[in-house]
PDB file of C-alpha atoms and ligand atoms in Angstrom:
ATOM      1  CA  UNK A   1       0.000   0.000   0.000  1.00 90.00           C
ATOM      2  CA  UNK A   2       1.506   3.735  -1.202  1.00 94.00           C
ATOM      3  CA  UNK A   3       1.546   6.215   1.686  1.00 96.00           C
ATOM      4  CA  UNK A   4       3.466   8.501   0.184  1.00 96.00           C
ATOM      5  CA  UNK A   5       2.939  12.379  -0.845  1.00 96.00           C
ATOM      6  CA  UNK A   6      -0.473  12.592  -2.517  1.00 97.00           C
ATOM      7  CA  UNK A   7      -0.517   8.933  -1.870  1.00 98.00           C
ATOM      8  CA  UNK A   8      -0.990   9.119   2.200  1.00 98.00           C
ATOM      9  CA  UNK A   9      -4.012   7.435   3.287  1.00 98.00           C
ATOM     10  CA  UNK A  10      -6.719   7.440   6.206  1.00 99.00           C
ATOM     11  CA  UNK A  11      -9.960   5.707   7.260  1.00 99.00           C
ATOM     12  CA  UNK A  12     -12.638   7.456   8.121  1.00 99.00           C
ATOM     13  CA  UNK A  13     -15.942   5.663   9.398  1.00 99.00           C
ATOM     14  CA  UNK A  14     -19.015   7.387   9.552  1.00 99.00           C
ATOM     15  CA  UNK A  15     -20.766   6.364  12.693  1.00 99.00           C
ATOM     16  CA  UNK A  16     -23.797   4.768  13.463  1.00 99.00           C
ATOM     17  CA  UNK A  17     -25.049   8.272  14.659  1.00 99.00           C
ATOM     18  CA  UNK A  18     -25.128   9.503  11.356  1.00 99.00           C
ATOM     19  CA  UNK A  19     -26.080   6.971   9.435  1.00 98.00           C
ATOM     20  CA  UNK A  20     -29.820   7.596  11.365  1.00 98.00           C
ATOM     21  CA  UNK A  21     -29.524  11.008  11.022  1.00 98.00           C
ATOM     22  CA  UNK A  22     -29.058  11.146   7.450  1.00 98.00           C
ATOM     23  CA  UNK A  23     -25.310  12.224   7.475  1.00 98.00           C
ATOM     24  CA  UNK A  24     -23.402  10.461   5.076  1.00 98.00           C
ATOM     25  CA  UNK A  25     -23.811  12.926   2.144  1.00 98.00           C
ATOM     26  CA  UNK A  26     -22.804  15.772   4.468  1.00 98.00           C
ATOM     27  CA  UNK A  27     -19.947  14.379   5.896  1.00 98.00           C
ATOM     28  CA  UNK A  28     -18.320  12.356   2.267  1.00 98.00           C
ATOM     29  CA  UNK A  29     -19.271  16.234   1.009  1.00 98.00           C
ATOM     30  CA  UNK A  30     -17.224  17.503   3.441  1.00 98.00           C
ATOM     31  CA  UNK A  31     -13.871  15.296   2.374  1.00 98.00           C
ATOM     32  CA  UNK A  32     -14.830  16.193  -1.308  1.00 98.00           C
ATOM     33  CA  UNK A  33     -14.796  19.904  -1.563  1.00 98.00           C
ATOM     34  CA  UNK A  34     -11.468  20.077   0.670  1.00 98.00           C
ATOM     35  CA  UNK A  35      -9.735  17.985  -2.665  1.00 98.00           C
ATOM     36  CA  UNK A  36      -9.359  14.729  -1.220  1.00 98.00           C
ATOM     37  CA  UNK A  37      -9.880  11.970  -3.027  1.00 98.00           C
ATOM     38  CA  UNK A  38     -11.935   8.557  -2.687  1.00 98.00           C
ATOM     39  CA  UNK A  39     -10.390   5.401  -3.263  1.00 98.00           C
ATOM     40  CA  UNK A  40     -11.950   2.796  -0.984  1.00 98.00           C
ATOM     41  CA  UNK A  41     -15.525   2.689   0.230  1.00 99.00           C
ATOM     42  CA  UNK A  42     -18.116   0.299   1.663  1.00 98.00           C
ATOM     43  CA  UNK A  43     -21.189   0.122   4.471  1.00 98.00           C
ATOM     44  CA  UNK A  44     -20.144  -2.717   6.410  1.00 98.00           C
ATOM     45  CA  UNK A  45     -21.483  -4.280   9.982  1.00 98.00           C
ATOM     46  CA  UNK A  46     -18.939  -4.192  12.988  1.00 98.00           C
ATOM     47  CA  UNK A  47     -18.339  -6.933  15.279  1.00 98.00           C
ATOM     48  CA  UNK A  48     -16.597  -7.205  18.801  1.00 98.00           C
ATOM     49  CA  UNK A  49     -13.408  -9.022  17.039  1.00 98.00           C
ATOM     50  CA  UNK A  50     -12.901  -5.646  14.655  1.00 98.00           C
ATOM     51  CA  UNK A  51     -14.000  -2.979  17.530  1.00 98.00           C
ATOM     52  CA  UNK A  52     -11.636  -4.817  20.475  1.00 98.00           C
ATOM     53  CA  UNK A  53      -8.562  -4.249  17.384  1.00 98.00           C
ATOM     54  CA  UNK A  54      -9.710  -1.046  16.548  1.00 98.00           C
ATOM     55  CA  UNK A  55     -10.390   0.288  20.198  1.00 98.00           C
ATOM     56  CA  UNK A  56      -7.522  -1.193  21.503  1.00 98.00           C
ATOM     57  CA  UNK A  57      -6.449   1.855  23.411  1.00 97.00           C
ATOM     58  CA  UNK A  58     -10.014   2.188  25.305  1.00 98.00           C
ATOM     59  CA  UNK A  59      -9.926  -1.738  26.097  1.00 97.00           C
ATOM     60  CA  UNK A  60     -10.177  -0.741  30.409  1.00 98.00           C
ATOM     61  CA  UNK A  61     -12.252   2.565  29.565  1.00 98.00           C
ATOM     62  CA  UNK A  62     -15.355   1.963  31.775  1.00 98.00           C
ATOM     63  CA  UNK A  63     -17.313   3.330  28.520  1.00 98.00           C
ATOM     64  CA  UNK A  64     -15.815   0.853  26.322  1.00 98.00           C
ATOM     65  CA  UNK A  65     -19.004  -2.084  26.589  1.00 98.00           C
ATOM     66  CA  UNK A  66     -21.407   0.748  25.689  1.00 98.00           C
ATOM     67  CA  UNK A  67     -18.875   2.188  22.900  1.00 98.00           C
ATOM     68  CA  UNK A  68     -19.017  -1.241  21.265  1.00 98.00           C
ATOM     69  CA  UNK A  69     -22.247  -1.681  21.521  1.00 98.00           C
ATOM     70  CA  UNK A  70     -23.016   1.605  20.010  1.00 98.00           C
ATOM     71  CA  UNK A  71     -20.818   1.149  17.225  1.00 98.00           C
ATOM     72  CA  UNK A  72     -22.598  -2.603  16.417  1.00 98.00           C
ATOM     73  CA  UNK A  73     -26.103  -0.449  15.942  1.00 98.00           C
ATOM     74  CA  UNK A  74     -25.970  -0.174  12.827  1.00 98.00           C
ATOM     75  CA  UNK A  75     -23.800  -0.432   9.868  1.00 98.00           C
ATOM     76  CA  UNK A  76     -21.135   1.790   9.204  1.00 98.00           C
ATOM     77  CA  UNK A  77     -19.778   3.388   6.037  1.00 98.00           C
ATOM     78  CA  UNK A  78     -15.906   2.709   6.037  1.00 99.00           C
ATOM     79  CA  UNK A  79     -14.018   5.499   3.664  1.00 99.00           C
ATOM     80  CA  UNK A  80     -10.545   5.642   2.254  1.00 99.00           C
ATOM     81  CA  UNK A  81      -9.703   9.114   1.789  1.00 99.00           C
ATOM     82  CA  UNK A  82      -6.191  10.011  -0.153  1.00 98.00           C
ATOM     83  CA  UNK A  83      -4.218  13.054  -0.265  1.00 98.00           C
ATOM     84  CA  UNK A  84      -1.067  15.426   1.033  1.00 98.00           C
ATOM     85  CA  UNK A  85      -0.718  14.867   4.283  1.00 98.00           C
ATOM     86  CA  UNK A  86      -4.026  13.882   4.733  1.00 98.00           C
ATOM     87  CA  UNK A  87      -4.315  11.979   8.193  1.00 98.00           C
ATOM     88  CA  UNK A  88      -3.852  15.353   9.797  1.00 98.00           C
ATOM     89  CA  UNK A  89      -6.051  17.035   7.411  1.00 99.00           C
ATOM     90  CA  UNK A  90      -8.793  15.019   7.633  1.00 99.00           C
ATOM     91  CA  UNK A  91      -8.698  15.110  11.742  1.00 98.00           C
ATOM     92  CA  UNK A  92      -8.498  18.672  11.920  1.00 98.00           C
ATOM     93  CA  UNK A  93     -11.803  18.236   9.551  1.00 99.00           C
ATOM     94  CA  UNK A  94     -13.319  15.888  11.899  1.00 99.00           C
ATOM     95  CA  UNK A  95     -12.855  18.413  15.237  1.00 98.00           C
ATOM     96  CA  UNK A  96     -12.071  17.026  18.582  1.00 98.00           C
ATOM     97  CA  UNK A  97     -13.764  13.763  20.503  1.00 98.00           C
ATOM     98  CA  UNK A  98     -15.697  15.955  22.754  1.00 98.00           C
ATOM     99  CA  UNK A  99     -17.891  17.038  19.805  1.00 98.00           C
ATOM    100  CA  UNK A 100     -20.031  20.239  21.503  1.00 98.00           C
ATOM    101  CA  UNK A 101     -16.438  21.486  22.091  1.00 99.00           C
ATOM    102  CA  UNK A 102     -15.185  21.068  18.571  1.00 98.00           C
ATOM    103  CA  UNK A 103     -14.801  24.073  16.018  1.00 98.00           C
ATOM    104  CA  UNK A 104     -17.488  25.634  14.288  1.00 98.00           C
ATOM    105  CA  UNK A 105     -16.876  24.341  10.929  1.00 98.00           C
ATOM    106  CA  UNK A 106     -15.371  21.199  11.431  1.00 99.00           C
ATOM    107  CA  UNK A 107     -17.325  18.267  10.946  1.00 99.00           C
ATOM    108  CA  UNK A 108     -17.871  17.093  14.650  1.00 99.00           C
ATOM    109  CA  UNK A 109     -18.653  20.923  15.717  1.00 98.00           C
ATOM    110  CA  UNK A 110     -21.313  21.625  13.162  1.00 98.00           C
ATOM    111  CA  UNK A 111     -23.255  18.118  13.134  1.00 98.00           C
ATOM    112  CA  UNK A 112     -22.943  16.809  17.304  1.00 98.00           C
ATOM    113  CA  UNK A 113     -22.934  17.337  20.737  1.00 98.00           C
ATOM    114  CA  UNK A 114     -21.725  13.745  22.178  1.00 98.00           C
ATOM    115  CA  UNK A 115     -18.429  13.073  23.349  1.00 98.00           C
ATOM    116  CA  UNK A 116     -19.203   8.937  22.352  1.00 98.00           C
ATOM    117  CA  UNK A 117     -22.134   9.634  19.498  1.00 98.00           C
ATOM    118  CA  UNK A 118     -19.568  12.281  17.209  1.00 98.00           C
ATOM    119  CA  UNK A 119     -20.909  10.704  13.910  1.00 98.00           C
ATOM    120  CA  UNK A 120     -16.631  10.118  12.305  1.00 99.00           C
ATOM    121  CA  UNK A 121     -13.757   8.068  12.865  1.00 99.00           C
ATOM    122  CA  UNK A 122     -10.811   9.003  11.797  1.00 99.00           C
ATOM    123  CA  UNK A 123      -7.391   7.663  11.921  1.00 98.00           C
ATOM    124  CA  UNK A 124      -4.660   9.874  14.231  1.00 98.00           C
ATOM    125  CA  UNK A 125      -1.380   9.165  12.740  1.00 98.00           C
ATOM    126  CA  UNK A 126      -0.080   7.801   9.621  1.00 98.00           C
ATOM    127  CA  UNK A 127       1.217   4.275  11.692  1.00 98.00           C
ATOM    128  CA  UNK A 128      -2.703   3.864  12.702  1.00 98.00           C
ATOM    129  CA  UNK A 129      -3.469   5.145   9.094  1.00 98.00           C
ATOM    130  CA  UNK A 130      -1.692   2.356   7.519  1.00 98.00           C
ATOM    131  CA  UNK A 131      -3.122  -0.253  10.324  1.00 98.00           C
ATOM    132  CA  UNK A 132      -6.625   1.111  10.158  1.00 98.00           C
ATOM    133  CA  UNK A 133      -7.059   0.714   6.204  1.00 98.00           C
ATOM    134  CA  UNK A 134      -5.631  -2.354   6.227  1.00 98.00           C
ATOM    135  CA  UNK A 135      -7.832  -3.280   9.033  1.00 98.00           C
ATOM    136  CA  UNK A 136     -10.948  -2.165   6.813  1.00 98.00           C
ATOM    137  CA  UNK A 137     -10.012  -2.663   3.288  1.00 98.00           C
ATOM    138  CA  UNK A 138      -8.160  -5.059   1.039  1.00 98.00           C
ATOM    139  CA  UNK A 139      -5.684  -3.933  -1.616  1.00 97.00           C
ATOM    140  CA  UNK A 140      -8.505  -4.852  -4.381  1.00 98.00           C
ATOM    141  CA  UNK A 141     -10.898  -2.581  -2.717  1.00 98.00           C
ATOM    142  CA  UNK A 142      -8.775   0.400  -3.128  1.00 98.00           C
ATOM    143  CA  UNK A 143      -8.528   1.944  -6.114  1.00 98.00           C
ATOM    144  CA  UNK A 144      -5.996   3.567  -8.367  1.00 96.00           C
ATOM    145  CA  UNK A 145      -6.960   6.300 -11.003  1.00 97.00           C
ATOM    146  CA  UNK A 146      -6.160   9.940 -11.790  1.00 97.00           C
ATOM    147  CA  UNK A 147      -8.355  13.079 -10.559  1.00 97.00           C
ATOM    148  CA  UNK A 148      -8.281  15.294 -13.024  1.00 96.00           C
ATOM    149  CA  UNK A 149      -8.999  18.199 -10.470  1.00 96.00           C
ATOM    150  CA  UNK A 150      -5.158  17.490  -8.780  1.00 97.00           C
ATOM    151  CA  UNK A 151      -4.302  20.378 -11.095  1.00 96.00           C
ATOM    152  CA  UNK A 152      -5.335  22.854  -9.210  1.00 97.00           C
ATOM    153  CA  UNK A 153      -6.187  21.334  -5.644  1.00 98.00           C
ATOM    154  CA  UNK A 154      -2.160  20.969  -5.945  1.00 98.00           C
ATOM    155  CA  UNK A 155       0.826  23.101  -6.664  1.00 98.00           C
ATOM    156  CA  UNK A 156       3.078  20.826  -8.900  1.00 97.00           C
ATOM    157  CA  UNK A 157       5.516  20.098  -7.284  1.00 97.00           C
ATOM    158  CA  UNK A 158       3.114  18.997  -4.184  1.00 97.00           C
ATOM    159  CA  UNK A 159       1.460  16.292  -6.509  1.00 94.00           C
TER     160      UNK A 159
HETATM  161  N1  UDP B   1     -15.409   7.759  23.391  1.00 54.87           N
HETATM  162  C1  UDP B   1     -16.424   7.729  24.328  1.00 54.87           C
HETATM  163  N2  UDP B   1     -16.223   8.334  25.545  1.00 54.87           N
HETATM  164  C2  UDP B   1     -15.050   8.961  25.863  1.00 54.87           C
HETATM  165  C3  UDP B   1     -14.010   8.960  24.899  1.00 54.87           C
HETATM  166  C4  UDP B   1     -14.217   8.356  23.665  1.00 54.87           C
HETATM  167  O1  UDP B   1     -17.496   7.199  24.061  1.00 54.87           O
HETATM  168  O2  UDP B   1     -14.913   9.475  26.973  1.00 54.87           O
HETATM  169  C5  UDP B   1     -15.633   7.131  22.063  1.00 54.87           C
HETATM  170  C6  UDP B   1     -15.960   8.184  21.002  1.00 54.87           C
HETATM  171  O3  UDP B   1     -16.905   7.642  20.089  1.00 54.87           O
HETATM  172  C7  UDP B   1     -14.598   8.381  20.368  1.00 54.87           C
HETATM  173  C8  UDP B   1     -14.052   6.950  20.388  1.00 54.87           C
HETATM  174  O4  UDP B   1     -14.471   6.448  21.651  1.00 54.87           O
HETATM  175  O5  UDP B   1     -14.694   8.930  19.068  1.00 54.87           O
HETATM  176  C9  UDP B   1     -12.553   6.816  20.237  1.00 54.87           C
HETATM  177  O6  UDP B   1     -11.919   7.602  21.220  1.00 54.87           O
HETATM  178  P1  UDP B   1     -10.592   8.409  20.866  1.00 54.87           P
HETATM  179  O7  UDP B   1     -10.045   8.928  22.169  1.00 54.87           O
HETATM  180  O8  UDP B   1      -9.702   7.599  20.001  1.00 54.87           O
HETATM  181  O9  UDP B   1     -11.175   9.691  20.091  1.00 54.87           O
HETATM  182  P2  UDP B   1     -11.203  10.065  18.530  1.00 54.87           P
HETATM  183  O10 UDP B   1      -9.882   9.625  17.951  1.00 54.87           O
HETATM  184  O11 UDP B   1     -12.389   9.370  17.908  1.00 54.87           O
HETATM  185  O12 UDP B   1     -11.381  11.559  18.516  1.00 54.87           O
HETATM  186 MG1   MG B   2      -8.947   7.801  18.086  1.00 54.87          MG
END
């Protein structure tokens, strides 16, 4: 898998929160006007096997049962999103955990108020990046192909 330059990769999940609210155009909207680009993408149930992996670091959180459970409500939509530098981008899109605290503007900080229910995932540094779309996708789910709008999202000799 290619993580570099324009090449860097992150997962994003769109939660079961906004899948019943009727968020997922909103929130793929959001990655598209920034520039990024698509390349993997799939609605997909979660089971305790994935979520103990993925939420490895919240394993003796006392919120962790109800976490799980919240994240097996419904299916999810797993994205790969592609770009410069883009596991930093993309978080500073998302906002901080604590969603009623998170910038105006950024995705958490217009569309919640939970600290557990803040409608994205996203992956936190480019070591998780690479683990978390691995974790989520196979190499024949992500594609490959040119977006014509690089052009002008990038300066040459960033692309
Ligand atoms: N979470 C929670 N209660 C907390 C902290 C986190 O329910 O006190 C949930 C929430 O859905 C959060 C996820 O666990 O998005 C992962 O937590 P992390 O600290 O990795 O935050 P994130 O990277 O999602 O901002
Ligand atoms: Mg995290």
């Amino acid at each position: 898998m290619i993580f570099d330059g324009v090449r860097e990769k992150t997962l994003v999940l769109v939660k079961p929160d906004a899948i019943q609210r009727g968020l997922i155009g909103e929130i793929v909207a959001r990655f598209e006007r920034k520039g990024l680009k698509l390349v993997g993408i799939k609605m997909m149930n979660l089971n305790d096997e994935v979520l103990k992996e993925h939420y490895a670091h919240l394993a003796d959180k006392p919120f962790f049962a109800s976490l799980k459970n919240f994240m097996k409500s419904s299916p999810v939509i797993a994205m790969c999103w592609e770009g410069l530098e883009v596991v930093s981008a993309v978080r500073l899109l998302c906002g901080i955990t604590k969603a009623r605290a998170a910038e105006a503007g950024s995705i958490r900080g217009d569309f919640a108020m939970s600290v557990s229910c803040n409608v994205v995932h996203a992956s936190d540094t480019v070591d998780n990046a690479k683990r978390e779309v691995a974790r989520f996708f196979t190499e024949d789910e992500l594609q490959d192909y040119r977006k014509s709008e690089y052009e002008h999202v990038y300066a040459e000799d960033e692309r």
